XYZ file of C-alpha atoms in Angstrom:
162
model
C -24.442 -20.229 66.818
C -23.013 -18.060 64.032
C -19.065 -17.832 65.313
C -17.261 -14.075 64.539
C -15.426 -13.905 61.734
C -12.461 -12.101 63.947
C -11.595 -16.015 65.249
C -12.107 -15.068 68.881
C -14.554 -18.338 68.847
C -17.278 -16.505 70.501
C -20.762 -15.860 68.949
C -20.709 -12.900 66.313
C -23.704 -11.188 68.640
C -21.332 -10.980 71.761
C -18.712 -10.400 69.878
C -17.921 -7.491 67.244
C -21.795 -7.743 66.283
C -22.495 -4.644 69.111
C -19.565 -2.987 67.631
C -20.306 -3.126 64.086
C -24.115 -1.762 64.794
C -23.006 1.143 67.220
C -23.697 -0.333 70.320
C -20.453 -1.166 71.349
C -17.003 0.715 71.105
C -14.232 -1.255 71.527
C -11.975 -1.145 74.461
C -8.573 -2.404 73.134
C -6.788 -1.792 69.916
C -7.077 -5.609 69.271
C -10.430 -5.606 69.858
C -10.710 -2.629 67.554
C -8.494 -4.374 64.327
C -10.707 -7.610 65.357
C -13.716 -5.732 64.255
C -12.345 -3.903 61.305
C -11.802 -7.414 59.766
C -15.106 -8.641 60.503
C -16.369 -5.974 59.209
C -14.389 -6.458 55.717
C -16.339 -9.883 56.424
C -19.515 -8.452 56.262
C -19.330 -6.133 53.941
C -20.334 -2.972 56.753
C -17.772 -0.826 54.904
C -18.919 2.329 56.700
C -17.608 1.000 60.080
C -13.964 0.901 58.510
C -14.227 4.506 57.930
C -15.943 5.659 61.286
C -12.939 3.726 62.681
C -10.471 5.276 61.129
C -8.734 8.349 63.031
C -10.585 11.404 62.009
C -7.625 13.358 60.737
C -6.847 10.400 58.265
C -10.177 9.861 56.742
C -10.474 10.668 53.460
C -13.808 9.759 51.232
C -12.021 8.153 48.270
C -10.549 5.817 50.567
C -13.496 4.839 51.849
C -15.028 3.864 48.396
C -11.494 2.385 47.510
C -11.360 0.053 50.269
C -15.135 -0.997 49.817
C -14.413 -1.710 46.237
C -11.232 -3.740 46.850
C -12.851 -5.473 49.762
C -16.525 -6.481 47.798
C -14.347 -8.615 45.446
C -12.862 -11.259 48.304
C -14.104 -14.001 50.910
C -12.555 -13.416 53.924
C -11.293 -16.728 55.365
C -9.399 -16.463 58.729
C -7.588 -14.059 60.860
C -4.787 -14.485 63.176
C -3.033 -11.544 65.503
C 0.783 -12.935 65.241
C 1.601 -9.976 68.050
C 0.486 -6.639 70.601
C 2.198 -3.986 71.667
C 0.470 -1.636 74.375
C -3.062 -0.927 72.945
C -4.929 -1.517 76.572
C -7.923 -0.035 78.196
C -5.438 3.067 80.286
C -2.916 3.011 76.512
C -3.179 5.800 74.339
C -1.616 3.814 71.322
C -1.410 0.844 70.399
C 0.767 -1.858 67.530
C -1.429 -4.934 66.225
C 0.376 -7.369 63.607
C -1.701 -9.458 61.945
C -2.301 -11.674 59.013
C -5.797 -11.671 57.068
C -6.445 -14.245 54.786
C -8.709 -14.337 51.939
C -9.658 -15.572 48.559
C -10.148 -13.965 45.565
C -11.272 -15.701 42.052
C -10.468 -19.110 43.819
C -6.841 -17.984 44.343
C -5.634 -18.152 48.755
C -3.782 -14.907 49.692
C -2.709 -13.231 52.786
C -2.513 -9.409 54.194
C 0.271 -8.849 56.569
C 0.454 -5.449 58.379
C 1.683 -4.035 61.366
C -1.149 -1.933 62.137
C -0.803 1.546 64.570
C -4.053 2.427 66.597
C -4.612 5.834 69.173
C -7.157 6.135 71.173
C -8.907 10.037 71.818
C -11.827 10.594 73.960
C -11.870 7.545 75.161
C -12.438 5.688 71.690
C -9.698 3.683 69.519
C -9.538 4.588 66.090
C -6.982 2.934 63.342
C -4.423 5.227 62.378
C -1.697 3.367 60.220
C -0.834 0.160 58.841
C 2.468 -0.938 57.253
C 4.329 -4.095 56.009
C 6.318 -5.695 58.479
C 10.112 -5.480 57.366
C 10.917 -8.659 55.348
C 13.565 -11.166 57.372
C 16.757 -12.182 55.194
C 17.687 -15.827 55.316
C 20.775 -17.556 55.683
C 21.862 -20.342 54.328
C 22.938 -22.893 57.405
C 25.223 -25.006 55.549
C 27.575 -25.001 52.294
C 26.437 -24.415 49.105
C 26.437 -27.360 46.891
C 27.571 -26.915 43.327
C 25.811 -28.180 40.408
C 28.982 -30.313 39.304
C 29.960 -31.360 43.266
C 28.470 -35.226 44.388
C 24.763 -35.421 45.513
C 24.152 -35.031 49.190
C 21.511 -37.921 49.260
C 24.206 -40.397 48.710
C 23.468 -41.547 45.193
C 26.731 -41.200 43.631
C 25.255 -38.985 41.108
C 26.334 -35.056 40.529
C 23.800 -33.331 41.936
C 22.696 -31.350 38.976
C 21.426 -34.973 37.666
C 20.210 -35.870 40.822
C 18.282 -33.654 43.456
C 19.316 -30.582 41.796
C 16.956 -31.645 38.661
């Protein structure tokens, strides 16, 4: 059983495999991003731009993202959240993280992306980076010159702060 490459675990041909040929349209905005990264996996670039709201096609985009997409191995997907995007929505928030490789090298593709759905089809209608989260530091800082916090005795710019 060839598995989809959109890591729902079921079989490609009752999966996004009816979608990607034209026999399907999908009825959620998940289901929709789901087969807009299988079909970066399979290289059926035209389905990205049939997907994509009519308003915001544009043809260079299409050969852009077929270009950019030809050069990488898609590895995994994972939906980290949903907002609305359901059968009776009319939009719909996926945010996801694609994974890939590209000249041996792992990366990842965040994006919060926005789907709408007209006549009764989803298309893909924006995508953005999610805003990065600031850190803070939990304890106090440790100076280079102040004593090792594993106990040694040593400063800790000779010890852990090497």
């Amino acid at each position: 059983m060839d598995l989809c490459p959109c890591g729902s675990e079921k079989a490609y041909a009752d999966c996004c495999e009816p979608l990607l040929e034209g026999k399907a349209h999908a009825d959620t905005a998940e289901m929709l991003m789901r087969s807009r990264y299988s079909a970066h996996a399979k290289k059926k670039y035209d389905y990205l731009f049939e997907t994509t709201l009519p308003e915001s096609r544009k043809e260079e985009d299409r050969k852009e993202t077929a270009a950019w997409s030809r050069k990488l191995d898609w590895q995994r997907l994972t939906v980290r959240s949903l907002e609305a995007g359901g059968p009776e929505d009319e939009k719909g928030t996926v945010e996801f993280v694609a994974r890939y490789r590209k000249d041996g090298r792992a990366f990842e593709h965040h994006e919060i992306a926005e789907f709408v759905c007209q006549d009764d089809r989803w298309y893909f209608k924006d995508g953005h980076a999610p805003q990065q989260v600031q850190s803070v530091r939990q304890g106090p800082k440790i100076g280079r010159n102040d004593p090792c916090p594993c106990g040694s005795g040593k400063k800790y710019k000779k010890c852990c702060g090497k």
